[in-house]
Short mmCIF file of C-alpha atoms in Angstrom, two decimals:
data_model
loop_
_atom_site.label_atom_id
_atom_site.label_comp_id
_atom_site.label_asym_id
_atom_site.label_seq_id
_atom_site.Cartn_x
_atom_site.Cartn_y
_atom_site.Cartn_z
CA MET A 113 0.00 0.00 0.00
CA TYR A 114 1.06 3.59 -0.49
CA PRO A 115 2.05 5.17 2.87
CA ILE A 116 0.44 8.37 4.11
CA THR A 117 3.67 10.29 3.52
CA THR A 118 3.59 9.29 -0.16
CA GLN A 119 0.02 10.58 -0.50
CA ILE A 120 0.99 13.90 1.11
CA ILE A 121 3.96 14.26 -1.26
CA VAL A 122 1.74 13.51 -4.25
CA MET A 123 -0.89 16.00 -3.06
CA LEU A 124 1.71 18.75 -2.63
CA PHE A 125 3.05 17.95 -6.09
CA VAL A 126 -0.41 18.23 -7.64
CA VAL A 127 -1.14 21.55 -5.92
CA HIS A 128 2.18 22.90 -7.20
CA PHE A 129 1.40 21.39 -10.59
CA ALA A 130 -2.02 23.06 -10.72
CA LEU A 131 -0.67 26.47 -9.73
CA SER A 132 2.21 26.24 -12.17
CA ARG A 133 -0.22 25.69 -15.06
CA GLN A 134 -1.46 29.27 -14.60
CA VAL A 135 2.03 30.43 -15.53
CA GLU A 136 3.20 27.79 -17.99
CA PHE A 137 0.09 27.81 -20.16
CA LYS A 138 0.45 31.57 -20.65
CA LYS A 139 3.92 31.25 -22.15
CA ALA A 140 4.54 32.47 -25.65
CA GLU A 141 2.91 30.51 -28.44
CA SER A 142 6.39 29.81 -29.75
CA ASP A 143 6.77 27.11 -27.07
CA PRO A 144 7.69 24.06 -29.23
CA GLY A 145 6.07 21.64 -26.79
CA PHE A 146 2.52 22.74 -27.54
CA THR A 147 0.41 23.79 -30.47
CA ALA A 148 -0.54 27.43 -30.77
CA LYS A 149 -4.24 26.75 -30.16
CA GLU A 150 -5.20 28.48 -26.95
CA ARG A 151 -8.33 30.28 -25.90
CA SER A 152 -7.95 33.55 -23.99
CA ASN A 153 -9.92 34.41 -20.87
CA SER A 154 -10.66 37.95 -19.78
CA LYS A 155 -10.84 37.03 -16.11
CA GLU A 156 -7.44 37.36 -14.48
CA GLY A 157 -6.31 34.20 -12.72
CA HIS A 158 -8.21 31.85 -15.04
CA TYR A 159 -6.60 29.93 -17.83
CA VAL A 160 -7.39 27.49 -20.59
CA PRO A 161 -4.60 25.01 -21.37
CA LYS A 162 -3.27 24.87 -24.87
CA LEU A 163 -4.47 21.93 -26.89
CA GLY A 164 -1.47 19.70 -27.41
CA VAL A 165 1.14 17.42 -25.89
CA ARG A 166 4.67 17.70 -24.61
CA LEU A 167 7.06 15.10 -23.28
CA GLN A 168 8.11 15.42 -19.64
CA LYS A 169 10.35 12.36 -19.43
CA THR A 170 12.02 10.07 -21.98
CA PRO A 171 14.66 7.32 -21.81
CA ALA A 172 18.29 8.12 -22.52
CA SER A 173 19.11 8.62 -26.20
CA PHE A 174 21.55 5.67 -26.04
CA LEU A 175 21.27 2.57 -23.90
CA SER A 176 23.80 -0.27 -23.58
CA VAL A 177 22.34 -3.48 -22.13
CA VAL A 178 24.07 -6.63 -20.94
CA PRO A 179 22.95 -9.66 -23.02
CA PHE A 180 19.97 -11.50 -21.47
CA ASP A 181 19.48 -8.77 -18.89
CA SER A 182 16.09 -7.06 -18.52
CA VAL A 183 15.45 -3.35 -18.99
CA THR A 184 12.46 -1.01 -18.64
CA LEU A 185 12.04 2.09 -20.81
CA GLU A 186 9.88 4.85 -19.30
CA CYS A 187 8.18 7.85 -20.87
CA GLU A 188 5.85 10.55 -19.50
CA ALA A 189 3.78 13.16 -21.32
CA GLU A 190 1.54 16.05 -20.32
CA GLY A 191 -1.28 17.42 -22.41
CA ASN A 192 -4.81 18.59 -23.02
CA PRO A 193 -6.78 16.44 -23.82
CA SER A 194 -5.22 13.45 -22.03
CA PRO A 195 -2.36 12.00 -24.09
CA THR A 196 -1.92 8.30 -24.72
CA ILE A 197 1.52 6.74 -25.15
CA TYR A 198 2.71 3.84 -27.25
CA TRP A 199 6.09 2.50 -28.44
CA LEU A 200 7.73 1.75 -31.77
CA LYS A 201 10.77 -0.38 -32.61
CA ASN A 202 12.47 0.65 -35.85
CA GLY A 203 9.25 2.40 -36.87
CA ARG A 204 6.89 -0.52 -36.18
CA ARG A 205 4.41 -0.46 -33.32
CA ILE A 206 5.01 -2.69 -30.30
CA HIS A 207 1.78 -4.22 -29.01
CA GLN A 208 1.39 -4.44 -25.26
CA GLY A 209 -1.59 -6.21 -23.72
CA THR A 210 -4.66 -7.93 -25.14
CA TRP A 211 -6.53 -4.75 -26.13
CA GLU A 212 -3.71 -3.42 -28.31
CA GLU A 213 -3.13 -6.80 -29.94
CA SER A 214 -6.80 -7.19 -30.84
CA GLY A 215 -7.07 -3.64 -32.12
CA LEU A 216 -10.10 -3.06 -29.89
CA SER A 217 -10.78 0.08 -27.89
CA GLN A 218 -13.11 0.81 -25.01
CA GLU A 219 -12.41 4.51 -24.75
CA ILE A 220 -15.54 6.59 -24.64
CA ASN A 221 -16.44 10.09 -25.76
CA ILE A 222 -16.26 12.20 -22.61
CA ASN A 223 -16.23 15.67 -24.20
CA GLU A 224 -12.55 16.26 -23.40
CA MET A 225 -12.30 18.58 -26.39
CA VAL A 226 -14.13 21.39 -24.61
CA THR A 227 -12.67 21.04 -21.12
CA ARG A 228 -9.75 22.84 -19.53
CA GLY A 229 -8.22 19.77 -17.94
CA VAL A 230 -4.57 18.82 -17.86
CA SER A 231 -3.33 15.26 -17.58
CA ARG A 232 -0.02 13.47 -17.17
CA THR A 233 0.33 9.99 -18.61
CA ARG A 234 3.21 7.59 -17.99
CA SER A 235 4.17 4.48 -19.93
CA ARG A 236 6.71 1.69 -19.49
CA LEU A 237 8.10 -0.75 -22.02
CA TYR A 238 9.40 -3.96 -20.47
CA LEU A 239 12.14 -5.81 -22.33
CA ASP A 240 13.02 -9.21 -20.84
CA CYS A 241 16.01 -11.41 -21.70
CA VAL A 242 17.41 -8.83 -24.11
CA SER A 243 19.24 -10.39 -27.05
CA ALA A 244 20.54 -9.33 -30.46
CA LYS A 245 17.01 -9.31 -31.91
CA ASP A 246 16.09 -6.52 -29.47
CA GLU A 247 18.71 -4.08 -30.71
CA GLY A 248 17.31 -1.08 -32.54
CA ILE A 249 15.69 2.35 -32.27
CA PHE A 250 12.85 2.51 -29.75
CA SER A 251 10.47 5.47 -29.97
CA CYS A 252 8.08 6.74 -27.31
CA ILE A 253 5.05 8.28 -29.05
CA ALA A 254 2.71 10.54 -27.08
CA GLU A 255 -0.38 11.86 -28.80
CA ASN A 256 -3.87 13.26 -28.53
CA PRO A 257 -6.22 14.51 -31.28
CA TYR A 258 -4.22 17.76 -31.60
CA GLN A 259 -0.59 16.76 -31.57
CA ARG A 260 1.95 13.93 -31.63
CA VAL A 261 5.44 14.12 -30.14
CA SER A 262 8.17 11.52 -29.78
CA GLY A 263 11.51 10.64 -28.21
CA LYS A 264 14.01 8.03 -29.43
CA THR A 265 16.40 5.60 -27.74
CA ASN A 266 19.10 3.58 -29.48
CA LEU A 267 19.44 0.23 -27.67
CA LYS A 268 22.60 -1.81 -28.18
CA LEU A 269 24.00 -4.91 -26.51
CA SER A 270 27.19 -4.45 -24.55
CA GLU A 271 30.21 -6.66 -25.18
CA GLU A 272 30.05 -7.96 -21.63
CA ARG A 273 29.55 -11.73 -21.48
CA GLU A 274 26.48 -13.05 -19.71
CA THR A 275 25.68 -16.63 -18.72
CA ARG A 276 22.03 -16.24 -17.64
CA ASN A 277 20.53 -17.23 -20.99
CA ALA A 278 19.04 -20.54 -19.81
CA ILE A 279 17.71 -19.10 -16.54
CA CYS A 280 16.08 -16.15 -18.29
CA VAL A 281 14.38 -18.27 -20.95
CA ALA A 282 13.18 -20.76 -18.33
CA LYS A 283 11.50 -18.00 -16.31
CA LYS A 284 9.67 -16.69 -19.38
CA SER A 285 8.31 -20.17 -20.14
CA PHE A 286 6.26 -20.04 -16.94
CA GLY A 287 4.53 -16.82 -17.98
CA THR A 288 5.05 -13.19 -17.04
CA PRO A 289 3.77 -11.20 -14.05
CA ALA A 290 1.14 -8.50 -14.30
CA ARG A 291 2.64 -5.20 -15.42
CA ILE A 292 0.92 -1.86 -15.93
CA HIS A 293 2.36 -0.34 -19.09
CA MET A 294 0.32 2.91 -19.31
CA TRP A 295 -1.51 4.89 -16.66
CA THR A 296 -2.65 8.38 -15.67
CA ARG A 297 -0.42 9.93 -13.02
CA THR A 298 -2.31 13.18 -12.41
CA ARG A 299 -5.58 14.58 -13.71
CA ILE A 300 -6.86 18.12 -13.25
CA GLU A 301 -10.34 18.64 -14.62
CA THR A 302 -13.24 21.05 -14.21
CA GLN A 303 -16.00 19.92 -11.85
CA GLY A 304 -19.08 18.63 -13.64
CA ASN A 305 -17.13 16.92 -16.42
CA ASP A 306 -16.43 13.21 -16.83
CA ILE A 307 -12.87 11.90 -16.76
CA GLN A 308 -11.15 8.72 -17.89
CA LEU A 309 -8.14 7.46 -15.94
CA PHE A 310 -5.87 5.11 -17.88
CA CYS A 311 -4.69 1.75 -16.55
CA ARG A 312 -3.49 -0.62 -19.27
CA ALA A 313 -1.86 -3.86 -18.16
CA SER A 314 -0.11 -6.82 -19.75
CA GLY A 315 1.06 -10.23 -18.56
CA ASN A 316 0.71 -13.95 -19.18
CA PRO A 317 -1.94 -14.86 -18.30
CA GLN A 318 -3.74 -11.56 -18.93
CA PRO A 319 -4.11 -9.71 -15.58
CA LYS A 320 -7.34 -8.81 -13.86
CA ILE A 321 -7.68 -5.12 -12.98
CA ASN A 322 -9.33 -3.57 -9.92
CA TRP A 323 -9.53 0.03 -8.77
CA ILE A 324 -9.56 1.16 -5.15
CA ARG A 325 -10.07 4.57 -3.60
CA GLY A 326 -6.87 5.88 -2.08
CA ASP A 327 -4.77 2.99 -0.82
CA ASP A 328 -7.46 1.25 1.24
CA GLU A 329 -7.91 -2.22 -0.24
CA ASN A 330 -11.35 -2.40 1.36
CA LYS A 331 -12.59 0.55 -0.73
CA ILE A 332 -12.97 -1.35 -4.00
CA ILE A 333 -14.58 0.66 -6.79
CA LYS A 334 -17.42 -1.10 -8.60
CA ASN A 335 -19.48 -0.14 -11.63
CA SER A 336 -22.26 2.28 -10.72
CA GLU A 337 -23.83 5.55 -11.83
CA LYS A 338 -20.67 7.28 -10.62
CA TYR A 339 -17.98 4.86 -11.83
CA LYS A 340 -17.42 2.62 -14.82
CA ILE A 341 -14.44 0.29 -15.23
CA LEU A 342 -13.86 -0.32 -18.92
CA GLU A 343 -12.79 -3.67 -20.28
CA ASN A 344 -9.32 -2.30 -21.06
CA GLY A 345 -8.87 -1.41 -17.38
CA ASP A 346 -9.52 2.35 -17.52
CA LEU A 347 -11.72 4.02 -14.89
CA VAL A 348 -14.39 6.56 -15.85
CA ILE A 349 -15.56 8.96 -13.14
CA ARG A 350 -18.76 10.77 -14.05
CA ASN A 351 -19.83 14.27 -13.04
CA LEU A 352 -16.60 15.15 -11.27
CA SER A 353 -17.09 16.94 -7.95
CA TRP A 354 -14.92 18.19 -5.09
CA GLY A 355 -15.68 14.98 -3.22
CA ASP A 356 -13.72 13.09 -5.89
CA LEU A 357 -10.49 14.85 -4.88
CA GLY A 358 -7.72 12.43 -3.99
CA GLY A 359 -5.97 9.26 -4.98
CA TYR A 360 -7.08 6.24 -6.98
CA THR A 361 -5.04 3.04 -7.12
CA CYS A 362 -5.11 0.62 -10.03
CA VAL A 363 -4.16 -2.95 -9.15
CA ALA A 364 -3.34 -5.54 -11.82
CA LYS A 365 -2.92 -9.20 -10.79
CA ASN A 366 -2.29 -12.59 -12.32
CA VAL A 367 -0.91 -15.86 -10.96
CA ASN A 368 2.66 -14.69 -11.56
CA GLY A 369 2.52 -11.39 -9.71
CA ALA A 370 0.84 -8.04 -9.15
CA ALA A 371 1.46 -4.38 -9.96
CA LYS A 372 -0.16 -1.15 -8.84
CA THR A 373 -0.11 2.50 -9.86
CA PHE A 374 -1.40 5.65 -8.15
CA THR A 375 -3.38 8.45 -9.79
CA PHE A 376 -4.20 11.80 -8.20
CA VAL A 377 -7.37 13.63 -9.28
CA TYR A 378 -7.91 17.35 -8.70
CA PRO A 379 -11.42 18.71 -9.45
CA ALA A 380 -10.98 22.37 -10.45
CA MET A 381 -13.65 24.99 -9.88
CA PRO A 382 -15.62 25.89 -13.02
CA GLU A 383 -15.03 29.31 -14.52
CA GLU A 384 -17.47 32.04 -13.65
CA LYS A 385 -19.73 33.03 -16.51
#
């Protein structure tokens, strides 16, 4: 479970994050991280985030990996509307999880195009038992309907000798643990709107996903008029209100292991008309 101190740190981060948006989203339109589409507001102290995406974190541009070692690439993006993240290897998409492999989508239309929300999305790419076939250019792609940005990493094997080949392959034959490969880290949205929090998981066998409120495992979120858990693992919260302020934990489990991620939601006051 996430300790109380972690929740306090996250809350302080989100408050700072929310306040900083009032400055950052009023920067010059020449900012390369965002598109130039931005609505102005005559009321001082209010803002409308630019429609676009920018990367906050990417892997190193070059990565040397010991043969048959395991490595995790991580990428984070911020945007309005909420950005999604996926990965390419040498220009071809890497499929993670059942929903991506089947080409299905359970995302719903939640009118994000007209809201003033800001979201941060994080993604991880897990590479196990790295061998010569894994060498190449890996690209983190973050996008929403208004913009697409990317960062690249050149992965090469080191010349160091490694003798764990048999052990690594044997472990993979028993399946892989549940891993969450894309999730929402923070979400700031105007009260009264609906929001969708990402939680996409992979593993063998395919993990089961549950959401809980905060870090209390007894506060399991179930489908209702307020909440809807989509088949791809995402959580929809309807008619956002101040009472929805706080943390939401996504838990993915299968027989080989479990993973969890924490999302902080901040319901912003609507603008005065």
